């Protein structure tokens, strides 16, 4: 079962991150309500310290919030990125026996036969797209996240490729990069057939850079689901999707992993002055 995550911050970086007491972020207030009436929580913004070249929404894991995400993003050496860190709605979660906590969608046991909460997935993906909708045209935009946040990021990638949400409504954002740490792809079984039915979907899928990372000792989101998600994306035509395993890593992040993400984003987004 997927239990509540205490933090999305790197265990090995906890002392370092706790020392970061001030950082250039601001609150954007609470968000909209989704289709079930759950209100999205407060959104935090980390402003770029250099030239604004890219904006990424970063999504926390189950039970966490946008404030901790903003602290983690502030610690990364990516001065040309603006980070938008929303907080998921507080809602009952099936995997926790109905316990109420912040969650981007409802989730039960993660398995190959699990049922996806499409209404919750679409509501969160739409909220995230709305956060990116007012970014300048010359700024590249992307989505990333940890665990459940990674699941929403990867689901948004499929919405971008298909050009629509699961509901059929048009997906409005031109994504340029997607990051998924210790997560999984909702709807992985059917994505290949959906992409192959459309030339435009196949073209968009092939153009989107995606990086997935996963620890081999993850006991909350088992490694095989991260690996299967990466394989499913590749088979569906996401030619720029890469998967990086981390031997012995559990359900948390480590400096080496984050450093690789920084290097990947710098290269894929063509960022200046980030090294």
Short mmCIF file of C-alpha atoms in Angstrom, two decimals:
data_model
loop_
_atom_site.label_atom_id
_atom_site.label_comp_id
_atom_site.label_asym_id
_atom_site.label_seq_id
_atom_site.Cartn_x
_atom_site.Cartn_y
_atom_site.Cartn_z
CA UNK A 1 0.00 0.00 0.00
CA UNK A 2 1.01 3.61 -0.51
CA UNK A 3 1.36 5.12 2.91
CA UNK A 4 1.56 8.78 3.82
CA UNK A 5 4.88 10.35 2.93
CA UNK A 6 6.50 12.45 5.62
CA UNK A 7 8.63 14.51 3.28
CA UNK A 8 9.79 14.91 -0.27
CA UNK A 9 13.08 16.41 0.83
CA UNK A 10 16.34 14.49 0.50
CA UNK A 11 17.09 12.57 3.68
CA UNK A 12 20.82 13.15 3.24
CA UNK A 13 20.19 16.87 2.65
CA UNK A 14 17.94 17.45 5.66
CA UNK A 15 20.55 19.34 7.69
CA UNK A 16 21.50 21.43 4.67
CA UNK A 17 17.93 22.25 3.76
CA UNK A 18 16.93 23.09 7.31
CA UNK A 19 19.68 25.73 7.28
CA UNK A 20 17.92 27.54 4.44
CA UNK A 21 15.77 29.82 6.54
CA UNK A 22 15.13 32.54 3.99
CA UNK A 23 14.45 32.15 0.30
CA UNK A 24 12.98 34.33 -2.45
CA UNK A 25 9.46 32.98 -2.70
CA UNK A 26 5.99 34.37 -2.36
CA UNK A 27 2.59 32.93 -1.73
CA UNK A 28 -0.06 33.05 -4.42
CA UNK A 29 -2.89 32.15 -2.06
CA UNK A 30 -5.26 29.25 -2.33
CA UNK A 31 -6.34 27.79 -5.63
CA UNK A 32 -9.53 26.74 -7.31
CA UNK A 33 -11.86 23.92 -6.37
CA UNK A 34 -11.81 20.73 -8.38
CA UNK A 35 -14.78 18.87 -9.76
CA UNK A 36 -15.52 17.20 -6.40
CA UNK A 37 -15.37 20.43 -4.44
CA UNK A 38 -11.93 19.86 -2.90
CA UNK A 39 -10.05 23.13 -2.70
CA UNK A 40 -6.44 23.31 -3.81
CA UNK A 41 -4.14 24.64 -1.13
CA UNK A 42 -1.68 27.49 -1.07
CA UNK A 43 0.76 27.97 -3.95
CA UNK A 44 4.34 29.13 -3.41
CA UNK A 45 6.60 30.74 -6.02
CA UNK A 46 10.40 30.75 -6.10
CA UNK A 47 11.53 33.60 -8.33
CA UNK A 48 14.53 33.13 -10.68
CA UNK A 49 17.74 34.75 -9.48
CA UNK A 50 18.97 35.21 -13.06
CA UNK A 51 17.35 35.65 -16.46
CA UNK A 52 13.90 34.07 -16.52
CA UNK A 53 14.17 31.34 -19.16
CA UNK A 54 11.87 28.62 -17.85
CA UNK A 55 9.01 28.03 -15.43
CA UNK A 56 8.36 24.65 -13.85
CA UNK A 57 5.53 23.56 -11.62
CA UNK A 58 6.85 21.20 -8.92
CA UNK A 59 4.38 18.81 -7.29
CA UNK A 60 4.82 17.37 -3.81
CA UNK A 61 4.06 13.84 -2.68
CA UNK A 62 1.16 12.46 -0.66
CA UNK A 63 0.57 14.35 2.58
CA UNK A 64 3.09 17.09 1.84
CA UNK A 65 2.65 20.72 0.72
CA UNK A 66 3.95 23.40 -1.61
CA UNK A 67 5.96 25.12 1.10
CA UNK A 68 8.40 22.21 1.52
CA UNK A 69 8.62 21.90 -2.28
CA UNK A 70 9.59 25.57 -2.57
CA UNK A 71 12.41 25.10 -0.04
CA UNK A 72 13.77 22.15 -1.99
CA UNK A 73 13.58 23.96 -5.33
CA UNK A 74 15.28 27.00 -3.82
CA UNK A 75 18.27 24.81 -2.93
CA UNK A 76 18.85 23.72 -6.54
CA UNK A 77 21.39 25.62 -8.62
CA UNK A 78 19.00 26.64 -11.38
CA UNK A 79 18.95 30.45 -11.30
CA UNK A 80 17.06 30.82 -14.58
CA UNK A 81 14.01 28.80 -13.51
CA UNK A 82 10.91 30.14 -11.82
CA UNK A 83 9.34 27.44 -9.65
CA UNK A 84 5.61 27.28 -8.94
CA UNK A 85 4.86 24.96 -6.02
CA UNK A 86 1.14 24.35 -5.45
CA UNK A 87 -0.46 22.40 -2.63
CA UNK A 88 -2.86 19.56 -3.40
CA UNK A 89 -6.41 19.45 -2.06
CA UNK A 90 -7.03 17.85 1.32
CA UNK A 91 -9.16 14.77 0.68
CA UNK A 92 -9.79 11.19 1.78
CA UNK A 93 -7.27 8.69 0.36
CA UNK A 94 -8.26 5.07 -0.21
CA UNK A 95 -4.78 3.66 0.37
CA UNK A 96 -4.85 5.21 3.85
CA UNK A 97 -8.25 3.75 4.71
CA UNK A 98 -10.01 7.03 4.00
CA UNK A 99 -7.59 9.11 6.07
CA UNK A 100 -7.71 12.76 4.96
CA UNK A 101 -4.52 14.44 3.75
CA UNK A 102 -3.19 16.43 0.80
CA UNK A 103 -3.41 14.35 -2.38
CA UNK A 104 -3.53 15.19 -6.08
CA UNK A 105 -6.00 12.36 -6.70
CA UNK A 106 -7.35 9.32 -4.92
CA UNK A 107 -5.13 6.26 -4.97
CA UNK A 108 -5.51 2.75 -3.63
CA UNK A 109 -2.91 0.03 -3.75
CA UNK A 110 -0.52 0.59 -6.64
CA UNK A 111 -0.77 -2.48 -8.83
CA UNK A 112 -1.07 -3.44 -12.48
CA UNK A 113 -4.84 -3.82 -12.05
CA UNK A 114 -5.47 -0.67 -10.00
CA UNK A 115 -8.24 1.73 -10.99
CA UNK A 116 -7.17 5.26 -11.89
CA UNK A 117 -9.05 8.21 -10.44
CA UNK A 118 -9.45 9.94 -13.81
CA UNK A 119 -11.64 12.72 -12.42
CA UNK A 120 -9.04 13.56 -9.79
CA UNK A 121 -6.17 13.27 -12.27
CA UNK A 122 -7.86 15.60 -14.75
CA UNK A 123 -8.79 18.13 -12.05
CA UNK A 124 -5.20 18.37 -10.83
CA UNK A 125 -3.71 18.39 -14.34
CA UNK A 126 -6.08 21.21 -15.27
CA UNK A 127 -5.18 23.21 -12.16
CA UNK A 128 -1.47 22.82 -12.95
CA UNK A 129 -1.96 23.85 -16.58
CA UNK A 130 -3.81 26.94 -15.36
CA UNK A 131 -0.81 27.89 -13.21
CA UNK A 132 1.37 27.85 -16.35
CA UNK A 133 -1.13 29.55 -18.66
CA UNK A 134 0.01 33.12 -17.96
CA UNK A 135 3.75 32.56 -18.43
CA UNK A 136 5.43 34.69 -21.14
CA UNK A 137 5.53 33.16 -24.61
CA UNK A 138 9.34 33.13 -24.70
CA UNK A 139 9.60 31.17 -21.42
CA UNK A 140 9.78 27.39 -21.63
CA UNK A 141 7.43 25.55 -19.30
CA UNK A 142 7.50 22.14 -17.67
CA UNK A 143 6.21 20.01 -14.81
CA UNK A 144 7.98 17.86 -12.26
CA UNK A 145 7.24 16.10 -9.03
CA UNK A 146 7.93 13.43 -6.44
CA UNK A 147 5.90 10.22 -5.96
CA UNK A 148 2.22 11.16 -6.44
CA UNK A 149 3.46 14.48 -7.81
CA UNK A 150 5.53 12.54 -10.34
CA UNK A 151 2.40 10.58 -11.30
CA UNK A 152 0.56 13.82 -12.09
CA UNK A 153 3.59 15.10 -14.02
CA UNK A 154 3.67 11.99 -16.20
CA UNK A 155 -0.10 12.05 -16.63
CA UNK A 156 0.20 15.68 -17.78
CA UNK A 157 2.83 14.55 -20.30
CA UNK A 158 0.32 12.13 -21.83
CA UNK A 159 -2.35 14.84 -21.88
CA UNK A 160 0.07 17.10 -23.74
CA UNK A 161 0.85 14.40 -26.30
CA UNK A 162 -2.81 13.53 -26.83
CA UNK A 163 -3.79 17.19 -26.90
CA UNK A 164 -6.58 16.59 -24.41
CA UNK A 165 -7.42 15.57 -20.89
CA UNK A 166 -9.12 12.27 -20.12
CA UNK A 167 -12.44 14.15 -20.25
CA UNK A 168 -11.77 15.13 -23.88
CA UNK A 169 -11.24 18.83 -23.20
CA UNK A 170 -8.24 20.39 -24.96
CA UNK A 171 -4.92 20.47 -23.11
CA UNK A 172 -3.62 24.06 -23.50
CA UNK A 173 0.06 23.97 -22.50
CA UNK A 174 3.12 23.39 -24.71
CA UNK A 175 5.27 21.37 -22.32
CA UNK A 176 9.03 21.39 -22.86
CA UNK A 177 10.23 19.12 -20.03
CA UNK A 178 8.78 16.65 -17.52
CA UNK A 179 10.49 15.25 -14.40
CA UNK A 180 9.25 12.30 -12.34
CA UNK A 181 11.04 11.15 -9.17
CA UNK A 182 9.94 7.90 -7.49
CA UNK A 183 6.59 7.90 -9.27
CA UNK A 184 4.49 5.99 -11.76
CA UNK A 185 2.41 6.59 -14.89
CA UNK A 186 -1.37 6.39 -14.39
CA UNK A 187 -3.07 4.68 -17.30
CA UNK A 188 0.18 3.13 -18.53
CA UNK A 189 -1.60 0.14 -20.08
CA UNK A 190 -3.58 2.13 -22.63
CA UNK A 191 -1.28 5.01 -23.51
CA UNK A 192 0.41 3.28 -26.45
CA UNK A 193 -2.84 2.60 -28.30
CA UNK A 194 -4.03 6.17 -27.72
CA UNK A 195 -0.81 7.73 -29.02
CA UNK A 196 -0.56 5.45 -32.06
CA UNK A 197 -4.03 6.49 -33.23
CA UNK A 198 -2.93 10.06 -33.93
CA UNK A 199 -0.05 11.42 -35.99
CA UNK A 200 -0.05 14.67 -34.04
CA UNK A 201 -0.03 12.81 -30.71
CA UNK A 202 2.92 10.71 -31.87
CA UNK A 203 4.77 13.83 -33.00
CA UNK A 204 4.23 15.61 -29.68
CA UNK A 205 5.20 12.50 -27.71
CA UNK A 206 8.45 12.16 -29.65
CA UNK A 207 9.34 15.81 -29.00
CA UNK A 208 8.90 15.88 -25.22
CA UNK A 209 11.97 15.31 -22.99
CA UNK A 210 11.12 13.27 -19.87
CA UNK A 211 13.36 12.04 -17.07
CA UNK A 212 12.25 9.41 -14.56
CA UNK A 213 14.31 8.33 -11.57
CA UNK A 214 13.57 5.56 -9.07
CA UNK A 215 15.26 3.84 -6.16
CA UNK A 216 15.59 0.05 -6.32
CA UNK A 217 14.73 -0.20 -2.61
CA UNK A 218 11.57 1.93 -2.77
CA UNK A 219 9.03 0.29 -0.46
CA UNK A 220 6.13 2.70 -1.12
CA UNK A 221 6.12 2.93 -4.91
CA UNK A 222 7.94 -0.29 -5.89
CA UNK A 223 10.78 0.06 -8.37
CA UNK A 224 9.09 -2.17 -10.94
CA UNK A 225 6.30 0.38 -11.40
CA UNK A 226 8.77 3.15 -12.17
CA UNK A 227 10.57 0.88 -14.62
CA UNK A 228 7.30 -0.27 -16.20
CA UNK A 229 6.18 3.36 -16.56
CA UNK A 230 9.38 4.26 -18.39
CA UNK A 231 9.03 1.24 -20.68
CA UNK A 232 5.41 2.13 -21.43
CA UNK A 233 6.35 5.71 -22.33
CA UNK A 234 9.09 4.47 -24.64
CA UNK A 235 6.80 1.98 -26.37
CA UNK A 236 4.18 4.72 -26.79
CA UNK A 237 6.65 6.86 -28.73
CA UNK A 238 8.10 9.15 -26.05
CA UNK A 239 11.54 8.80 -27.63
CA UNK A 240 13.21 11.31 -25.32
CA UNK A 241 12.13 9.61 -22.11
CA UNK A 242 15.06 8.43 -19.99
CA UNK A 243 14.99 6.25 -16.88
CA UNK A 244 17.66 6.37 -14.18
CA UNK A 245 17.67 3.73 -11.42
CA UNK A 246 19.38 4.36 -8.08
CA UNK A 247 20.69 1.24 -6.39
CA UNK A 248 19.57 0.87 -2.77
CA UNK A 249 17.59 4.12 -2.72
CA UNK A 250 14.27 4.10 -0.87
CA UNK A 251 11.30 6.44 -1.21
CA UNK A 252 13.22 9.68 -0.94
CA UNK A 253 15.66 11.78 -2.94
CA UNK A 254 19.45 12.13 -2.61
CA UNK A 255 21.90 14.83 -3.76
CA UNK A 256 23.29 12.76 -6.65
CA UNK A 257 19.79 12.29 -8.07
CA UNK A 258 18.97 15.99 -7.78
CA UNK A 259 22.30 16.94 -9.34
CA UNK A 260 21.49 14.77 -12.36
CA UNK A 261 18.08 16.41 -12.66
CA UNK A 262 19.72 19.86 -12.55
CA UNK A 263 22.15 18.88 -15.32
CA UNK A 264 19.34 17.34 -17.37
CA UNK A 265 17.13 20.43 -17.10
CA UNK A 266 20.05 22.73 -17.90
CA UNK A 267 20.76 20.81 -21.10
CA UNK A 268 17.21 20.10 -22.21
CA UNK A 269 15.95 23.63 -21.59
CA UNK A 270 19.11 25.31 -22.90
CA UNK A 271 19.57 27.30 -19.71
CA UNK A 272 22.29 29.93 -19.40
CA UNK A 273 24.56 30.42 -16.41
CA UNK A 274 23.29 27.40 -14.46
CA UNK A 275 26.62 25.63 -14.14
#
